[in-house]
Amino acid sequence: MRVFALLFALVCVLLSAAPAQANTALPPGHKPIKYTRWAYPSQVTYGPIETGQGDTGMAPARGAFLTLPFMGPHYITSLFSHCYPLYGDDSRICRYDGAVASKGTGGPDPGFTAGFAQTAGGHDYLYYAGHDGYDYGLTYEPIAAAAPGRVILANWLVPGCTTCLSGQTVEIDHGNGLITFYGHMSHIWVDKGQYVYRGQVIGISGMTGTATGPHLHFGVYRTNGGGPVDPYGWSGSYPDPWTKDAGNLWLGGSPRFAPIQMPNVTVNAASRLGNPSAVDVSWSSPGNMSFTVFVVSPSGVRSAWTTSSGSSSATFQGKPGLTYWFWVSATSDLGWSGGGGSPVVQVPQRVHGDLTS
Ligand SMILES: [Zn+2]
């Protein structure tokens, strides 16, 4: 039995050492750590969910200005550690509400040595020590600017290094002494120097840089190297260990989604009475949208048919006896996409009296 246990342990060691992706790279803060890509999915099935509905129970700071950098509920997979948000201390994680996690819980995650595993030896870290922002479980999804401002970085954080730090990164200067920071992106849709609106899509999340899976690293920092602050503030019953904090920075006091119009597409299609091969198609959505209209033929092939800026309508010439339907995609002026389909329309067979050539 002991031999079996030893063999089993050896196999585990070999398995854990096997992935070629196992890597050492520098997280933000420049302390070398060991991490494994794909050690676990970014959206773990435990931990808190940021729903955009919660109440921090804290008054907003003067000058609170942020909305959430995404739409819809998402897991928080790592949070700001008030004990030492500078990457390096690896003993404790101190949450905004005063709760403290220590590495005694499950020990370091073998796939990510800065993370505290939830179970002993497990690939299931939730938070990690030294973290200076929030990780949200976004898997290749649009990222929203958390407030209006000017883009001051839209590039690899370390030019030429795809596995360094936060990878493809956007920073926005909000003109109030604070910048927001969006890391590990797969695509960047804005340029340095550009002004962005609240809720504007600045790119797509990903796992560039040092990442164990796709997620968004969202941070708030004082300008000119003044260090990180926790946008959720501090509600602990003892003094905030991170004295540089700026309080609860959520607009209105609790994290909310940007109050912007998302696409909500309605499509109608009907064969015209008296001229049944003419199919009248109309499409609309609230907000400022540009549309692309596709026709889906009886064979299932979808082809672009027409476009419009704003809600519109057009007439499609169908062939008698065939069925069609229409798909309409919409993109808002802030970069959000959506779509919708029409009912299926059958163009009647020609009735007697029609020309049949
Ligand atoms: Zn992070």
Tab-separated table of C-alpha atoms and ligand atoms in Angstrom:
chain	number	residue	atom	x	y	z
A	1	MET	CA	0.000	0.000	0.000
A	2	ARG	CA	2.797	2.358	0.840
A	3	VAL	CA	4.483	1.640	-2.488
A	4	PHE	CA	1.230	2.372	-4.257
A	5	ALA	CA	0.872	5.636	-2.352
A	6	LEU	CA	4.412	6.626	-3.283
A	7	LEU	CA	3.827	5.765	-6.918
A	8	PHE	CA	0.597	7.681	-6.883
A	9	ALA	CA	2.361	10.703	-5.410
A	10	LEU	CA	5.110	10.417	-8.012
A	11	VAL	CA	2.564	10.266	-10.822
A	12	CYS	CA	0.911	13.353	-9.409
A	13	VAL	CA	4.214	15.182	-9.350
A	14	LEU	CA	4.939	14.136	-12.919
A	15	LEU	CA	1.471	15.131	-14.054
A	16	SER	CA	1.683	18.488	-12.391
A	17	ALA	CA	5.095	19.072	-13.938
A	18	ALA	CA	4.085	17.846	-17.351
A	19	PRO	CA	2.405	20.792	-19.098
A	20	ALA	CA	4.776	22.473	-21.484
A	21	GLN	CA	2.882	25.686	-20.785
A	22	ALA	CA	4.149	25.692	-17.211
A	23	ASN	CA	5.858	28.947	-17.045
A	24	THR	CA	7.606	31.456	-14.962
A	25	ALA	CA	6.834	35.052	-15.699
A	26	LEU	CA	6.593	38.296	-13.838
A	27	PRO	CA	3.201	39.435	-12.604
A	28	PRO	CA	2.618	43.148	-12.219
A	29	GLY	CA	4.991	44.164	-9.464
A	30	HIS	CA	7.864	42.139	-10.862
A	31	LYS	CA	8.126	39.366	-8.316
A	32	PRO	CA	8.740	36.077	-10.133
A	33	ILE	CA	6.000	33.550	-9.560
A	34	LYS	CA	5.232	30.170	-11.034
A	35	TYR	CA	1.956	29.828	-12.860
A	36	THR	CA	0.338	27.455	-15.296
A	37	ARG	CA	-1.930	28.578	-18.061
A	38	TRP	CA	-5.271	26.833	-18.052
A	39	ALA	CA	-4.806	25.494	-14.547
A	40	TYR	CA	-8.487	26.209	-14.067
A	41	PRO	CA	-11.136	28.137	-15.951
A	42	SER	CA	-11.443	31.805	-15.237
A	43	GLN	CA	-15.046	31.506	-14.150
A	44	VAL	CA	-14.787	29.369	-11.093
A	45	THR	CA	-18.030	27.982	-9.765
A	46	TYR	CA	-17.554	29.405	-6.306
A	47	GLY	CA	-16.814	32.798	-4.909
A	48	PRO	CA	-18.714	36.038	-5.038
A	49	ILE	CA	-20.632	37.229	-8.064
A	50	GLU	CA	-20.686	40.877	-9.019
A	51	THR	CA	-24.301	41.251	-10.067
A	52	GLY	CA	-24.442	45.004	-10.517
A	53	GLN	CA	-27.327	44.919	-8.000
A	54	GLY	CA	-25.552	44.746	-4.654
A	55	ASP	CA	-25.170	47.375	-2.014
A	56	THR	CA	-21.760	48.148	-0.547
A	57	GLY	CA	-23.377	49.623	2.543
A	58	MET	CA	-20.840	52.415	2.263
A	59	ALA	CA	-21.384	56.013	1.335
A	60	PRO	CA	-19.752	56.936	-1.961
A	61	ALA	CA	-16.518	58.858	-1.747
A	62	ARG	CA	-16.595	62.457	-2.815
A	63	GLY	CA	-15.987	62.318	-6.540
A	64	ALA	CA	-17.151	58.698	-6.915
A	65	PHE	CA	-17.142	58.143	-10.669
A	66	LEU	CA	-17.040	54.472	-11.679
A	67	THR	CA	-19.472	52.029	-13.259
A	68	LEU	CA	-18.646	48.355	-13.799
A	69	PRO	CA	-16.239	47.553	-16.665
A	70	PHE	CA	-18.579	44.919	-18.164
A	71	MET	CA	-22.273	44.089	-18.532
A	72	GLY	CA	-24.132	41.268	-16.797
A	73	PRO	CA	-23.268	39.226	-13.678
A	74	HIS	CA	-19.716	37.879	-13.440
A	75	TYR	CA	-17.660	36.073	-10.836
A	76	ILE	CA	-15.033	37.969	-8.906
A	77	THR	CA	-12.083	35.581	-9.072
A	78	SER	CA	-9.590	37.726	-7.199
A	79	LEU	CA	-9.903	40.898	-5.223
A	80	PHE	CA	-7.821	43.788	-3.965
A	81	SER	CA	-5.738	42.900	-0.921
A	82	HIS	CA	-5.633	45.777	1.506
A	83	CYS	CA	-2.798	44.088	3.423
A	84	TYR	CA	-0.255	44.563	0.680
A	85	PRO	CA	-1.576	45.407	-2.795
A	86	LEU	CA	1.895	45.558	-4.292
A	87	TYR	CA	2.558	41.957	-5.388
A	88	GLY	CA	5.096	40.309	-3.156
A	89	ASP	CA	3.780	39.627	0.323
A	90	ASP	CA	2.429	36.094	0.246
A	91	SER	CA	0.996	35.557	3.692
A	92	ARG	CA	-2.422	37.241	3.867
A	93	ILE	CA	-5.228	38.637	1.750
A	94	CYS	CA	-7.348	41.372	3.318
A	95	ARG	CA	-10.734	41.970	1.749
A	96	TYR	CA	-12.539	45.337	1.541
A	97	ASP	CA	-14.876	44.285	4.368
A	98	GLY	CA	-12.059	43.415	6.755
A	99	ALA	CA	-12.121	39.632	6.245
A	100	VAL	CA	-8.632	38.109	6.157
A	101	ALA	CA	-7.575	34.967	4.303
A	102	SER	CA	-4.291	33.274	5.044
A	103	LYS	CA	-2.402	30.728	3.047
A	104	GLY	CA	-3.093	28.250	5.827
A	105	THR	CA	-6.448	27.487	4.178
A	106	GLY	CA	-5.290	25.260	1.363
A	107	GLY	CA	-1.737	26.367	0.822
A	108	PRO	CA	-0.431	27.726	-2.431
A	109	ASP	CA	-2.154	26.575	-5.597
A	110	PRO	CA	0.360	24.346	-7.405
A	111	GLY	CA	-0.606	26.011	-10.680
A	112	PHE	CA	-0.216	29.517	-9.341
A	113	THR	CA	2.029	29.893	-6.359
A	114	ALA	CA	0.748	33.333	-5.371
A	115	GLY	CA	-2.817	32.014	-5.062
A	116	PHE	CA	-4.343	30.544	-1.930
A	117	ALA	CA	-6.017	27.265	-2.815
A	118	GLN	CA	-9.475	26.605	-1.410
A	119	THR	CA	-8.628	22.945	-0.845
A	120	ALA	CA	-5.223	21.601	0.137
A	121	GLY	CA	-3.082	21.210	-2.957
A	122	GLY	CA	-5.979	22.100	-5.254
A	123	HIS	CA	-5.920	24.048	-8.509
A	124	ASP	CA	-8.639	26.217	-7.085
A	125	TYR	CA	-7.227	29.466	-5.846
A	126	LEU	CA	-9.799	32.169	-5.414
A	127	TYR	CA	-7.838	35.187	-4.267
A	128	TYR	CA	-4.167	35.904	-4.339
A	129	ALA	CA	-1.810	37.810	-2.139
A	130	GLY	CA	-0.437	41.109	-3.276
A	131	HIS	CA	-3.207	41.666	-5.815
A	132	ASP	CA	-3.810	45.352	-6.550
A	133	GLY	CA	-7.131	45.175	-8.387
A	134	TYR	CA	-10.107	42.965	-9.191
A	135	ASP	CA	-10.204	39.962	-11.501
A	136	TYR	CA	-13.585	39.365	-13.066
A	137	GLY	CA	-14.407	36.075	-14.812
A	138	LEU	CA	-14.868	37.411	-18.334
A	139	THR	CA	-14.248	34.940	-21.159
A	140	TYR	CA	-13.555	36.845	-24.386
A	141	GLU	CA	-16.282	39.406	-23.806
A	142	PRO	CA	-16.598	43.150	-24.418
A	143	ILE	CA	-14.963	45.397	-21.826
A	144	ALA	CA	-16.629	48.715	-20.966
A	145	ALA	CA	-14.821	51.923	-20.045
A	146	ALA	CA	-15.640	52.451	-16.354
A	147	ALA	CA	-15.894	56.231	-16.769
A	148	PRO	CA	-15.241	58.824	-19.468
A	149	GLY	CA	-11.630	59.747	-20.052
A	150	ARG	CA	-8.614	59.748	-22.309
A	151	VAL	CA	-6.797	56.557	-23.298
A	152	ILE	CA	-3.175	56.839	-22.192
A	153	LEU	CA	-2.128	53.243	-22.946
A	154	ALA	CA	-3.484	50.836	-25.562
A	155	ASN	CA	-0.731	48.295	-26.113
A	156	TRP	CA	1.218	45.412	-24.646
A	157	LEU	CA	2.220	46.488	-21.156
A	158	VAL	CA	5.699	45.118	-21.886
A	159	PRO	CA	6.173	45.691	-25.617
A	160	GLY	CA	7.080	42.481	-27.410
A	161	CYS	CA	6.261	40.174	-24.491
A	162	THR	CA	2.991	38.273	-24.821
A	163	THR	CA	3.339	36.462	-21.473
A	164	CYS	CA	4.485	39.399	-19.327
A	165	LEU	CA	2.406	41.106	-16.670
A	166	SER	CA	-1.030	42.179	-17.886
A	167	GLY	CA	-0.390	41.562	-21.586
A	168	GLN	CA	-2.497	43.720	-23.880
A	169	THR	CA	-3.588	46.561	-21.635
A	170	VAL	CA	-5.653	49.741	-21.764
A	171	GLU	CA	-5.289	52.606	-19.306
A	172	ILE	CA	-7.737	55.519	-19.155
A	173	ASP	CA	-6.943	58.814	-17.420
A	174	HIS	CA	-10.127	60.273	-15.939
A	175	GLY	CA	-8.726	63.702	-15.193
A	176	ASN	CA	-9.458	63.404	-11.466
A	177	GLY	CA	-6.093	62.088	-10.349
A	178	LEU	CA	-7.103	58.482	-11.032
A	179	ILE	CA	-6.680	56.086	-13.928
A	180	THR	CA	-8.462	52.815	-14.652
A	181	PHE	CA	-6.534	49.816	-15.942
A	182	TYR	CA	-7.817	46.864	-18.023
A	183	GLY	CA	-5.444	43.911	-18.407
A	184	HIS	CA	-5.068	40.592	-20.269
A	185	MET	CA	-7.133	41.737	-23.261
A	186	SER	CA	-7.308	39.689	-26.466
A	187	HIS	CA	-8.262	42.675	-28.643
A	188	ILE	CA	-7.918	46.418	-28.120
A	189	TRP	CA	-10.424	48.608	-29.980
A	190	VAL	CA	-9.207	52.055	-28.902
A	191	ASP	CA	-6.094	54.093	-29.569
A	192	LYS	CA	-3.781	56.026	-27.315
A	193	GLY	CA	-4.942	59.638	-27.072
A	194	GLN	CA	-8.566	58.800	-27.855
A	195	TYR	CA	-11.389	60.010	-25.589
A	196	VAL	CA	-13.899	57.358	-24.581
A	197	TYR	CA	-17.392	57.528	-23.140
A	198	ARG	CA	-18.696	55.740	-20.072
A	199	GLY	CA	-19.707	52.236	-21.119
A	200	GLN	CA	-17.899	52.381	-24.467
A	201	VAL	CA	-16.459	49.034	-25.563
A	202	ILE	CA	-12.657	49.394	-25.422
A	203	GLY	CA	-11.872	45.820	-26.506
A	204	ILE	CA	-12.341	42.144	-25.748
A	205	SER	CA	-11.139	40.331	-22.653
A	206	GLY	CA	-8.672	37.480	-22.884
A	207	MET	CA	-5.669	35.914	-21.216
A	208	THR	CA	-2.629	37.697	-22.645
A	209	GLY	CA	0.231	38.270	-20.228
A	210	THR	CA	0.542	36.298	-16.992
A	211	ALA	CA	-2.856	34.628	-16.690
A	212	THR	CA	-4.110	31.233	-15.573
A	213	GLY	CA	-7.223	31.652	-17.722
A	214	PRO	CA	-9.268	34.335	-19.457
A	215	HIS	CA	-10.319	37.164	-17.177
A	216	LEU	CA	-10.327	40.928	-16.855
A	217	HIS	CA	-7.894	42.543	-14.455
A	218	PHE	CA	-9.508	45.836	-13.469
A	219	GLY	CA	-7.505	48.268	-11.379
A	220	VAL	CA	-7.772	51.864	-10.231
A	221	TYR	CA	-4.535	53.717	-9.651
A	222	ARG	CA	-3.490	57.190	-8.672
A	223	THR	CA	-1.771	58.988	-11.514
A	224	ASN	CA	1.985	59.463	-11.646
A	225	GLY	CA	2.760	56.205	-9.888
A	226	GLY	CA	0.730	57.061	-6.790
A	227	GLY	CA	-0.245	53.435	-6.349
A	228	PRO	CA	-3.390	51.339	-6.438
A	229	VAL	CA	-6.673	52.028	-4.662
A	230	ASP	CA	-9.630	49.709	-4.032
A	231	PRO	CA	-12.672	50.954	-5.961
A	232	TYR	CA	-14.906	49.145	-3.437
A	233	GLY	CA	-13.361	51.177	-0.600
A	234	TRP	CA	-13.043	49.793	2.919
A	235	SER	CA	-15.793	48.790	5.337
A	236	GLY	CA	-13.733	46.800	7.836
A	237	SER	CA	-14.276	47.305	11.545
A	238	TYR	CA	-10.621	48.244	11.957
A	239	PRO	CA	-8.572	50.913	10.150
A	240	ASP	CA	-7.837	50.315	6.483
A	241	PRO	CA	-4.354	48.741	6.320
A	242	TRP	CA	-3.928	50.385	2.906
A	243	THR	CA	-3.836	54.036	3.837
A	244	LYS	CA	-3.674	55.299	0.260
A	245	ASP	CA	-7.259	54.236	-0.455
A	246	ALA	CA	-9.659	56.769	-1.921
A	247	GLY	CA	-12.900	55.318	-0.506
A	248	ASN	CA	-15.864	53.791	-2.297
A	249	LEU	CA	-15.519	55.019	-5.869
A	250	TRP	CA	-18.705	53.565	-7.381
A	251	LEU	CA	-20.989	56.190	-8.793
A	252	GLY	CA	-23.981	56.395	-6.457
A	253	GLY	CA	-22.252	54.251	-3.827
A	254	SER	CA	-22.698	50.729	-5.239
A	255	PRO	CA	-21.272	49.020	-8.334
A	256	ARG	CA	-23.682	49.328	-11.240
A	257	PHE	CA	-23.588	48.741	-14.967
A	258	ALA	CA	-23.200	51.778	-17.211
A	259	PRO	CA	-26.637	53.298	-17.934
A	260	ILE	CA	-26.355	52.942	-21.681
A	261	GLN	CA	-28.663	51.607	-24.364
A	262	MET	CA	-27.816	48.055	-25.411
A	263	PRO	CA	-29.078	46.724	-28.762
A	264	ASN	CA	-32.550	45.172	-28.566
A	265	VAL	CA	-33.395	44.258	-32.137
A	266	THR	CA	-36.897	43.671	-33.472
A	267	VAL	CA	-37.354	42.403	-37.060
A	268	ASN	CA	-40.548	42.042	-39.018
A	269	ALA	CA	-41.022	40.502	-42.466
A	270	ALA	CA	-44.215	39.907	-44.427
A	271	SER	CA	-45.125	39.103	-47.981
A	272	ARG	CA	-47.012	41.974	-49.579
A	273	LEU	CA	-50.671	41.546	-50.420
A	274	GLY	CA	-51.233	41.956	-54.143
A	275	ASN	CA	-47.538	41.442	-54.927
A	276	PRO	CA	-46.578	38.336	-52.967
A	277	SER	CA	-43.002	38.085	-54.235
A	278	ALA	CA	-42.269	41.436	-52.541
A	279	VAL	CA	-41.318	40.880	-48.899
A	280	ASP	CA	-41.426	43.987	-46.739
A	281	VAL	CA	-38.771	43.830	-44.032
A	282	SER	CA	-38.401	46.330	-41.196
A	283	TRP	CA	-35.937	46.428	-38.299
A	284	SER	CA	-35.460	48.575	-35.233
A	285	SER	CA	-33.749	48.908	-31.872
A	286	PRO	CA	-33.719	51.617	-29.252
A	287	GLY	CA	-30.523	53.679	-29.165
A	288	ASN	CA	-28.137	54.788	-31.889
A	289	MET	CA	-27.488	51.632	-33.889
A	290	SER	CA	-26.022	50.707	-37.227
A	291	PHE	CA	-27.580	47.610	-38.750
A	292	THR	CA	-26.580	44.879	-41.172
A	293	VAL	CA	-29.492	42.885	-42.604
A	294	PHE	CA	-28.942	39.311	-43.770
A	295	VAL	CA	-31.279	37.139	-45.777
A	296	VAL	CA	-31.368	33.429	-44.992
A	297	SER	CA	-32.284	31.430	-48.074
A	298	PRO	CA	-34.122	28.088	-48.152
A	299	SER	CA	-30.764	26.311	-48.302
A	300	GLY	CA	-29.764	28.003	-45.039
A	301	VAL	CA	-27.128	30.219	-46.596
A	302	ARG	CA	-27.022	33.605	-44.871
A	303	SER	CA	-25.995	36.515	-47.105
A	304	ALA	CA	-25.616	40.196	-46.323
A	305	TRP	CA	-28.453	42.032	-48.042
A	306	THR	CA	-28.457	45.655	-46.899
A	307	THR	CA	-27.289	48.007	-44.162
A	308	SER	CA	-28.740	51.049	-42.442
A	309	SER	CA	-27.861	53.677	-39.916
A	310	GLY	CA	-30.817	53.762	-37.568
A	311	SER	CA	-34.037	51.769	-37.749
A	312	SER	CA	-35.235	51.285	-41.326
A	313	SER	CA	-37.078	49.072	-43.792
A	314	ALA	CA	-36.638	47.683	-47.310
A	315	THR	CA	-38.358	45.369	-49.771
A	316	PHE	CA	-36.860	42.008	-50.687
A	317	GLN	CA	-37.786	40.293	-53.959
A	318	GLY	CA	-38.369	36.628	-53.252
A	319	LYS	CA	-38.977	33.737	-55.584
A	320	PRO	CA	-42.424	32.148	-55.637
A	321	GLY	CA	-42.759	29.034	-53.556
A	322	LEU	CA	-39.635	29.627	-51.503
A	323	THR	CA	-39.257	30.530	-47.835
A	324	TYR	CA	-36.960	33.169	-46.383
A	325	TRP	CA	-36.163	34.755	-43.107
A	326	PHE	CA	-34.016	37.681	-42.123
A	327	TRP	CA	-31.312	38.161	-39.492
A	328	VAL	CA	-30.384	41.673	-38.398
A	329	SER	CA	-27.238	42.523	-36.434
A	330	ALA	CA	-26.906	45.857	-34.682
A	331	THR	CA	-23.902	47.680	-33.255
A	332	SER	CA	-24.421	50.641	-30.948
A	333	ASP	CA	-22.478	53.886	-31.124
A	334	LEU	CA	-20.622	52.666	-28.006
A	335	GLY	CA	-19.625	49.380	-29.674
A	336	TRP	CA	-22.158	46.907	-28.204
A	337	SER	CA	-23.522	44.267	-30.569
A	338	GLY	CA	-26.771	42.364	-30.673
A	339	GLY	CA	-29.133	40.846	-33.175
A	340	GLY	CA	-32.499	39.367	-33.898
A	341	GLY	CA	-34.395	37.349	-36.488
A	342	SER	CA	-37.639	37.798	-38.385
A	343	PRO	CA	-40.499	35.347	-38.759
A	344	VAL	CA	-40.167	32.909	-41.668
A	345	VAL	CA	-41.901	34.191	-44.783
A	346	GLN	CA	-43.236	31.927	-47.526
A	347	VAL	CA	-43.569	33.559	-50.896
A	348	PRO	CA	-46.703	31.955	-52.417
A	349	GLN	CA	-46.627	29.878	-55.607
A	350	ARG	CA	-47.780	31.793	-58.614
A	351	VAL	CA	-51.542	31.598	-58.997
A	352	HIS	CA	-53.154	31.080	-62.401
A	353	GLY	CA	-52.952	34.185	-64.509
A	354	ASP	CA	-49.286	34.828	-63.571
A	355	LEU	CA	-46.752	34.674	-66.339
A	356	THR	CA	-44.876	31.395	-66.015
A	357	SER	CA	-41.861	31.991	-68.217
B	1	ZN	ZN	-5.571	40.708	-11.652
